[in-house]
Amino acid sequence: MRVIILEDAEAVAQRALSFFDRMLRQKPDAVLGLATGSTPLRLYEKLSEGCQAGDLRFSDVTTFNLDEYIGLPAGHSQSYRQFMQKHLFQHIDIDPGRTHLPDVANLSFDRGESSLRCEDWQARGAAYDQMIHAAGGIDLQLLGLGRDGHIGFNEPGSSLASRTRIKALTRQTRADNSHFFASIEQVPRLSITMGIGSILQARQCLLMATGAHKSPAVTAMIEGPVTARVPASALQMHPAAVVILDQEAASGLQHRDDYQDAETLQQALESLDH
Ligand code: GLP
């Protein structure tokens, strides 16, 4: 795992931008995995600015988002489809037909009942994994980090081999995400999320985390054991995982000097290519 520690959230976004910039120059028809939440917002602004300035092109790019809430009315402002539209898609030259989120149409429990059978619910996740596979797999997967160590909506206890499927949100995650809603009661209880096994199939994973409130999860993810209790720790098993942190998120790490030394070497090696 490559750990990059920078001064602040602005520097984290700028560095994350450089990974997208490099990917899009190497492969203009890249398949990008995208995330929601507050953390990537500044990156999305920078991607939008880069596109508007003519430095970045998305016209041949395909995207797959990590997850989507179940149970919000179509077009709800807090659906992740609307979030992506508002913060990225409407500002860049991407073909809307190439932007994908898990399909949650008709998935809802009305008084505990659903018009769909259990197997129809389960088929949605498998269909999403199949679409990613058919697109050639994800080249660069962006990730945020939940305070409880979740990635996507893979809450603690999720199988490290899981595929895209329906997951219940924990109370903590619903509370954490409630600032996007009028009240916690309005935060959905269910989601479809790429599984941890699905995420690990991306060719490169790029996780951003900022702020002191993420520090315990960051430390557990990087320096703790690989465990389903900390879903993000599965990234230790990924051959090309990069974690970009600000000083606050990195504040609990014990081996900061080692990460810095490794990063200095990495940058020296990369400069040989220029
Ligand atoms: C949600 C999303 C995750 C995201 C997390 C962190 O739970 N499903 O993909 O990483 O929030 O959000 P934030 O960046 O707002 O801290």
Tab-separated table of C-alpha atoms and ligand atoms in Angstrom:
chain	number	residue	atom	x	y	z
A	1	MET	CA	0.000	0.000	0.000
A	2	ARG	CA	1.411	3.395	-1.009
A	3	VAL	CA	0.739	6.001	1.669
A	4	ILE	CA	1.027	9.673	0.702
A	5	ILE	CA	0.730	12.207	3.530
A	6	LEU	CA	0.164	15.833	2.548
A	7	GLU	CA	-0.441	19.080	4.378
A	8	ASP	CA	-4.167	19.572	3.995
A	9	ALA	CA	-7.349	18.588	2.164
A	10	GLU	CA	-6.573	20.910	-0.737
A	11	ALA	CA	-3.229	19.185	-1.330
A	12	VAL	CA	-4.946	15.788	-1.094
A	13	ALA	CA	-7.414	16.781	-3.816
A	14	GLN	CA	-4.624	18.164	-5.981
A	15	ARG	CA	-2.632	14.956	-5.659
A	16	ALA	CA	-5.669	12.797	-6.394
A	17	LEU	CA	-6.207	14.930	-9.497
A	18	SER	CA	-2.721	14.000	-10.713
A	19	PHE	CA	-3.675	10.289	-10.685
A	20	PHE	CA	-6.769	10.975	-12.779
A	21	ASP	CA	-4.815	13.262	-15.076
A	22	ARG	CA	-2.186	10.604	-15.686
A	23	MET	CA	-4.786	7.896	-16.226
A	24	LEU	CA	-6.736	9.958	-18.754
A	25	ARG	CA	-3.577	10.842	-20.683
A	26	GLN	CA	-2.472	7.208	-20.796
A	27	LYS	CA	-5.912	5.849	-21.545
A	28	PRO	CA	-8.525	8.352	-22.807
A	29	ASP	CA	-11.185	5.612	-22.750
A	30	ALA	CA	-10.417	4.608	-19.161
A	31	VAL	CA	-13.043	3.003	-16.933
A	32	LEU	CA	-13.235	5.024	-13.717
A	33	GLY	CA	-14.767	3.914	-10.440
A	34	LEU	CA	-16.253	6.889	-8.597
A	35	ALA	CA	-17.265	7.631	-5.021
A	36	THR	CA	-19.642	9.970	-3.233
A	37	GLY	CA	-19.431	11.691	0.163
A	38	SER	CA	-17.813	15.006	1.115
A	39	THR	CA	-14.211	13.921	0.642
A	40	PRO	CA	-14.038	13.818	-3.178
A	41	LEU	CA	-15.960	17.082	-3.713
A	42	ARG	CA	-12.852	19.242	-4.155
A	43	LEU	CA	-11.368	16.655	-6.534
A	44	TYR	CA	-14.579	16.746	-8.587
A	45	GLU	CA	-14.316	20.542	-8.776
A	46	LYS	CA	-10.767	20.210	-10.040
A	47	LEU	CA	-11.753	17.589	-12.613
A	48	SER	CA	-14.554	19.886	-13.785
A	49	GLU	CA	-12.195	22.866	-14.009
A	50	GLY	CA	-9.636	20.777	-15.891
A	51	CYS	CA	-12.267	19.728	-18.404
A	52	GLN	CA	-13.569	23.263	-18.865
A	53	ALA	CA	-10.001	24.506	-19.390
A	54	GLY	CA	-9.528	21.868	-22.089
A	55	ASP	CA	-6.861	19.950	-20.140
A	56	LEU	CA	-8.960	16.855	-19.426
A	57	ARG	CA	-11.353	14.988	-21.704
A	58	PHE	CA	-14.031	12.561	-20.590
A	59	SER	CA	-15.799	11.962	-23.885
A	60	ASP	CA	-14.546	8.365	-24.133
A	61	VAL	CA	-14.535	7.635	-20.403
A	62	THR	CA	-16.894	5.142	-18.744
A	63	THR	CA	-17.749	5.451	-15.043
A	64	PHE	CA	-19.172	3.127	-12.412
A	65	ASN	CA	-20.102	4.478	-9.003
A	66	LEU	CA	-19.521	2.425	-5.900
A	67	ASP	CA	-23.000	2.507	-4.473
A	68	GLU	CA	-26.509	3.899	-4.419
A	69	TYR	CA	-29.185	4.334	-1.766
A	70	ILE	CA	-32.301	2.201	-1.964
A	71	GLY	CA	-35.696	3.706	-1.170
A	72	LEU	CA	-35.319	7.342	-2.223
A	73	PRO	CA	-37.890	8.611	-4.732
A	74	ALA	CA	-36.491	8.836	-8.298
A	75	GLY	CA	-34.717	12.160	-8.773
A	76	HIS	CA	-34.303	12.744	-5.002
A	77	SER	CA	-31.601	15.354	-4.460
A	78	GLN	CA	-29.600	13.025	-2.198
A	79	SER	CA	-29.597	10.009	-4.478
A	80	TYR	CA	-26.047	9.312	-5.535
A	81	ARG	CA	-27.123	9.673	-9.187
A	82	GLN	CA	-28.184	13.262	-8.459
A	83	PHE	CA	-25.058	13.849	-6.374
A	84	MET	CA	-22.813	12.809	-9.256
A	85	GLN	CA	-24.843	14.834	-11.710
A	86	LYS	CA	-24.582	17.954	-9.571
A	87	HIS	CA	-20.937	17.680	-8.562
A	88	LEU	CA	-19.324	16.174	-11.649
A	89	PHE	CA	-21.245	14.845	-14.620
A	90	GLN	CA	-23.010	18.079	-15.601
A	91	HIS	CA	-19.687	19.936	-15.617
A	92	ILE	CA	-17.692	17.596	-17.867
A	93	ASP	CA	-17.947	16.331	-21.435
A	94	ILE	CA	-18.916	12.788	-20.446
A	95	ASP	CA	-21.506	10.793	-22.403
A	96	PRO	CA	-24.377	10.322	-19.893
A	97	GLY	CA	-24.913	6.836	-21.314
A	98	ARG	CA	-21.472	5.844	-20.075
A	99	THR	CA	-22.142	6.845	-16.443
A	100	HIS	CA	-23.355	3.965	-14.305
A	101	LEU	CA	-24.688	3.582	-10.792
A	102	PRO	CA	-26.325	0.465	-9.341
A	103	ASP	CA	-29.912	0.178	-10.565
A	104	VAL	CA	-32.302	0.703	-7.687
A	105	ALA	CA	-35.491	1.210	-9.712
A	106	ASN	CA	-38.481	-0.481	-8.043
A	107	LEU	CA	-36.368	-1.637	-5.111
A	108	SER	CA	-38.141	-0.564	-1.968
A	109	PHE	CA	-39.923	-2.050	0.967
A	110	ASP	CA	-43.411	-0.724	1.376
A	111	ARG	CA	-44.666	-1.690	4.857
A	112	GLY	CA	-42.093	-4.489	4.777
A	113	GLU	CA	-43.279	-5.769	1.395
A	114	SER	CA	-41.666	-5.619	-2.006
A	115	SER	CA	-43.199	-6.049	-5.437
A	116	LEU	CA	-40.031	-7.887	-6.474
A	117	ARG	CA	-38.914	-11.349	-5.433
A	118	CYS	CA	-35.762	-11.916	-3.421
A	119	GLU	CA	-33.922	-13.277	-6.454
A	120	ASP	CA	-34.737	-10.104	-8.406
A	121	TRP	CA	-33.154	-8.045	-5.652
A	122	GLN	CA	-30.063	-10.225	-5.640
A	123	ALA	CA	-29.805	-10.158	-9.446
A	124	ARG	CA	-29.251	-6.390	-9.427
A	125	GLY	CA	-25.845	-6.730	-7.819
A	126	ALA	CA	-24.711	-9.518	-10.117
A	127	ALA	CA	-25.861	-7.486	-13.134
A	128	TYR	CA	-23.720	-4.538	-12.017
A	129	ASP	CA	-20.602	-6.695	-11.622
A	130	GLN	CA	-21.308	-8.121	-15.067
A	131	MET	CA	-21.536	-4.624	-16.593
A	132	ILE	CA	-18.179	-3.691	-15.071
A	133	HIS	CA	-16.670	-6.877	-16.436
A	134	ALA	CA	-18.143	-6.258	-19.902
A	135	ALA	CA	-16.639	-2.736	-19.890
A	136	GLY	CA	-13.190	-4.252	-19.382
A	137	GLY	CA	-12.929	-3.782	-15.614
A	138	ILE	CA	-12.139	-0.628	-13.650
A	139	ASP	CA	-8.801	1.058	-14.332
A	140	LEU	CA	-8.842	3.504	-11.429
A	141	GLN	CA	-11.199	3.181	-8.470
A	142	LEU	CA	-11.667	6.222	-6.248
A	143	LEU	CA	-12.620	5.501	-2.630
A	144	GLY	CA	-13.557	7.459	0.467
A	145	LEU	CA	-13.462	6.009	3.965
A	146	GLY	CA	-16.254	5.714	6.490
A	147	ARG	CA	-15.460	6.520	10.136
A	148	ASP	CA	-16.093	2.849	10.885
A	149	GLY	CA	-13.648	1.772	8.155
A	150	HIS	CA	-16.239	1.112	5.461
A	151	ILE	CA	-15.580	1.495	1.745
A	152	GLY	CA	-18.563	1.903	-0.557
A	153	PHE	CA	-21.307	0.780	1.814
A	154	ASN	CA	-19.412	-2.324	2.910
A	155	GLU	CA	-19.982	-1.963	6.606
A	156	PRO	CA	-17.882	-3.735	9.275
A	157	GLY	CA	-18.460	-7.475	9.037
A	158	SER	CA	-18.785	-7.449	5.246
A	159	SER	CA	-17.136	-10.402	3.570
A	160	LEU	CA	-13.764	-9.460	2.145
A	161	ALA	CA	-14.722	-11.548	-0.910
A	162	SER	CA	-18.145	-9.915	-1.349
A	163	ARG	CA	-19.580	-8.964	-4.710
A	164	THR	CA	-22.000	-6.153	-5.498
A	165	ARG	CA	-25.128	-6.679	-3.403
A	166	ILE	CA	-27.667	-5.131	-1.082
A	167	LYS	CA	-26.403	-4.012	2.308
A	168	ALA	CA	-28.019	-2.444	5.356
A	169	LEU	CA	-26.413	0.766	6.615
A	170	THR	CA	-25.255	0.882	10.213
A	171	ARG	CA	-26.664	3.454	12.605
A	172	GLN	CA	-23.317	5.217	12.705
A	173	THR	CA	-23.167	5.532	8.924
A	174	ARG	CA	-26.737	6.803	8.806
A	175	ALA	CA	-25.859	9.370	11.474
A	176	ASP	CA	-22.657	10.349	9.631
A	177	ASN	CA	-24.526	10.832	6.362
A	178	SER	CA	-27.509	12.584	7.955
A	179	HIS	CA	-25.998	16.041	7.377
A	180	PHE	CA	-26.975	15.597	3.731
A	181	PHE	CA	-30.637	15.082	4.803
A	182	ALA	CA	-33.166	17.015	6.868
A	183	SER	CA	-33.038	14.367	9.611
A	184	ILE	CA	-31.552	10.947	10.295
A	185	GLU	CA	-34.986	9.388	9.789
A	186	GLN	CA	-34.771	10.374	6.129
A	187	VAL	CA	-31.455	8.602	5.577
A	188	PRO	CA	-32.170	5.319	3.772
A	189	ARG	CA	-31.512	2.066	5.606
A	190	LEU	CA	-30.481	0.071	2.551
A	191	SER	CA	-28.066	0.421	-0.337
A	192	ILE	CA	-26.571	-1.490	-3.212
A	193	THR	CA	-22.803	-1.400	-3.016
A	194	MET	CA	-19.949	-2.887	-4.959
A	195	GLY	CA	-18.538	-5.677	-2.832
A	196	ILE	CA	-15.057	-5.637	-1.376
A	197	GLY	CA	-14.066	-8.416	-3.771
A	198	SER	CA	-15.468	-6.331	-6.654
A	199	ILE	CA	-13.489	-3.262	-5.539
A	200	LEU	CA	-10.277	-5.265	-5.225
A	201	GLN	CA	-10.550	-6.212	-8.903
A	202	ALA	CA	-9.891	-2.617	-9.984
A	203	ARG	CA	-6.419	-2.261	-11.487
A	204	GLN	CA	-5.632	0.624	-9.173
A	205	CYS	CA	-7.401	1.847	-6.030
A	206	LEU	CA	-7.061	5.435	-4.803
A	207	LEU	CA	-8.438	6.182	-1.343
A	208	MET	CA	-8.676	9.738	-0.022
A	209	ALA	CA	-9.180	10.524	3.663
A	210	THR	CA	-9.037	13.882	5.406
A	211	GLY	CA	-9.754	15.189	8.889
A	212	ALA	CA	-9.063	14.048	12.442
A	213	HIS	CA	-12.373	12.140	12.607
A	214	LYS	CA	-10.984	9.672	10.045
A	215	SER	CA	-7.735	9.068	11.927
A	216	PRO	CA	-8.764	5.886	13.848
A	217	ALA	CA	-10.143	4.260	10.681
A	218	VAL	CA	-7.038	5.280	8.708
A	219	THR	CA	-4.724	3.776	11.309
A	220	ALA	CA	-6.721	0.537	11.435
A	221	MET	CA	-6.840	0.351	7.634
A	222	ILE	CA	-3.085	0.790	7.147
A	223	GLU	CA	-1.439	-0.557	10.292
A	224	GLY	CA	-4.029	-2.929	11.708
A	225	PRO	CA	-4.707	-6.524	10.674
A	226	VAL	CA	-6.704	-7.360	7.559
A	227	THR	CA	-10.136	-7.927	9.013
A	228	ALA	CA	-13.761	-7.748	7.995
A	229	ARG	CA	-14.256	-5.483	11.032
A	230	VAL	CA	-12.346	-2.824	9.064
A	231	PRO	CA	-13.430	-3.352	5.450
A	232	ALA	CA	-10.863	-0.865	4.082
A	233	SER	CA	-8.055	-3.027	5.523
A	234	ALA	CA	-8.712	-5.342	2.565
A	235	LEU	CA	-6.782	-2.789	0.490
A	236	GLN	CA	-3.634	-4.236	2.094
A	237	MET	CA	-4.269	-7.183	-0.243
A	238	HIS	CA	-4.440	-4.987	-3.350
A	239	PRO	CA	-1.280	-4.846	-5.481
A	240	ALA	CA	-1.749	-1.185	-6.450
A	241	ALA	CA	-3.544	0.655	-3.651
A	242	VAL	CA	-2.696	4.298	-2.979
A	243	VAL	CA	-3.909	6.167	0.097
A	244	ILE	CA	-3.710	9.968	0.143
A	245	LEU	CA	-4.087	11.586	3.560
A	246	ASP	CA	-3.893	14.995	5.147
A	247	GLN	CA	-1.918	15.514	8.366
A	248	GLU	CA	-4.979	15.114	10.576
A	249	ALA	CA	-6.123	11.836	9.054
A	250	ALA	CA	-2.542	10.517	9.269
A	251	SER	CA	-2.031	11.653	12.859
A	252	GLY	CA	-2.449	8.194	14.426
A	253	LEU	CA	-0.010	6.365	12.141
A	254	GLN	CA	3.103	4.947	13.801
A	255	HIS	CA	5.281	4.547	10.728
A	256	ARG	CA	4.994	7.930	9.065
A	257	ASP	CA	8.748	8.248	8.462
A	258	ASP	CA	8.790	4.947	6.596
A	259	TYR	CA	5.897	6.031	4.348
A	260	GLN	CA	7.674	9.318	3.674
A	261	ASP	CA	10.953	7.545	2.777
A	262	ALA	CA	9.122	5.120	0.474
A	263	GLU	CA	7.298	8.019	-1.163
A	264	THR	CA	10.546	9.923	-1.763
A	265	LEU	CA	11.931	6.851	-3.538
A	266	GLN	CA	8.693	6.363	-5.494
A	267	GLN	CA	8.786	9.936	-6.745
A	268	ALA	CA	12.454	9.629	-7.715
A	269	LEU	CA	11.609	6.505	-9.728
A	270	GLU	CA	8.640	8.200	-11.413
A	271	SER	CA	10.808	11.194	-12.371
A	272	LEU	CA	12.981	8.804	-14.407
A	273	ASP	CA	10.064	8.482	-16.838
A	274	HIS	CA	9.945	12.244	-17.553
B	1	GLP	C1	-20.642	7.189	2.376
B	1	GLP	C2	-20.259	6.575	1.049
B	1	GLP	C3	-18.804	6.156	1.042
B	1	GLP	C4	-17.958	7.325	1.530
B	1	GLP	C5	-18.318	7.653	2.940
B	1	GLP	C6	-17.456	8.732	3.554
B	1	GLP	O1	-20.947	6.241	3.329
B	1	GLP	N1	-21.059	5.434	0.711
B	1	GLP	O2	-18.422	5.762	-0.268
B	1	GLP	O3	-16.593	6.993	1.435
B	1	GLP	O4	-19.680	8.070	2.917
B	1	GLP	O5	-18.052	9.979	3.371
B	1	GLP	P1	-17.355	11.364	3.629
B	1	GLP	O6	-16.391	11.557	2.512
B	1	GLP	O7	-18.487	12.356	3.571
B	1	GLP	O8	-16.697	11.309	4.951
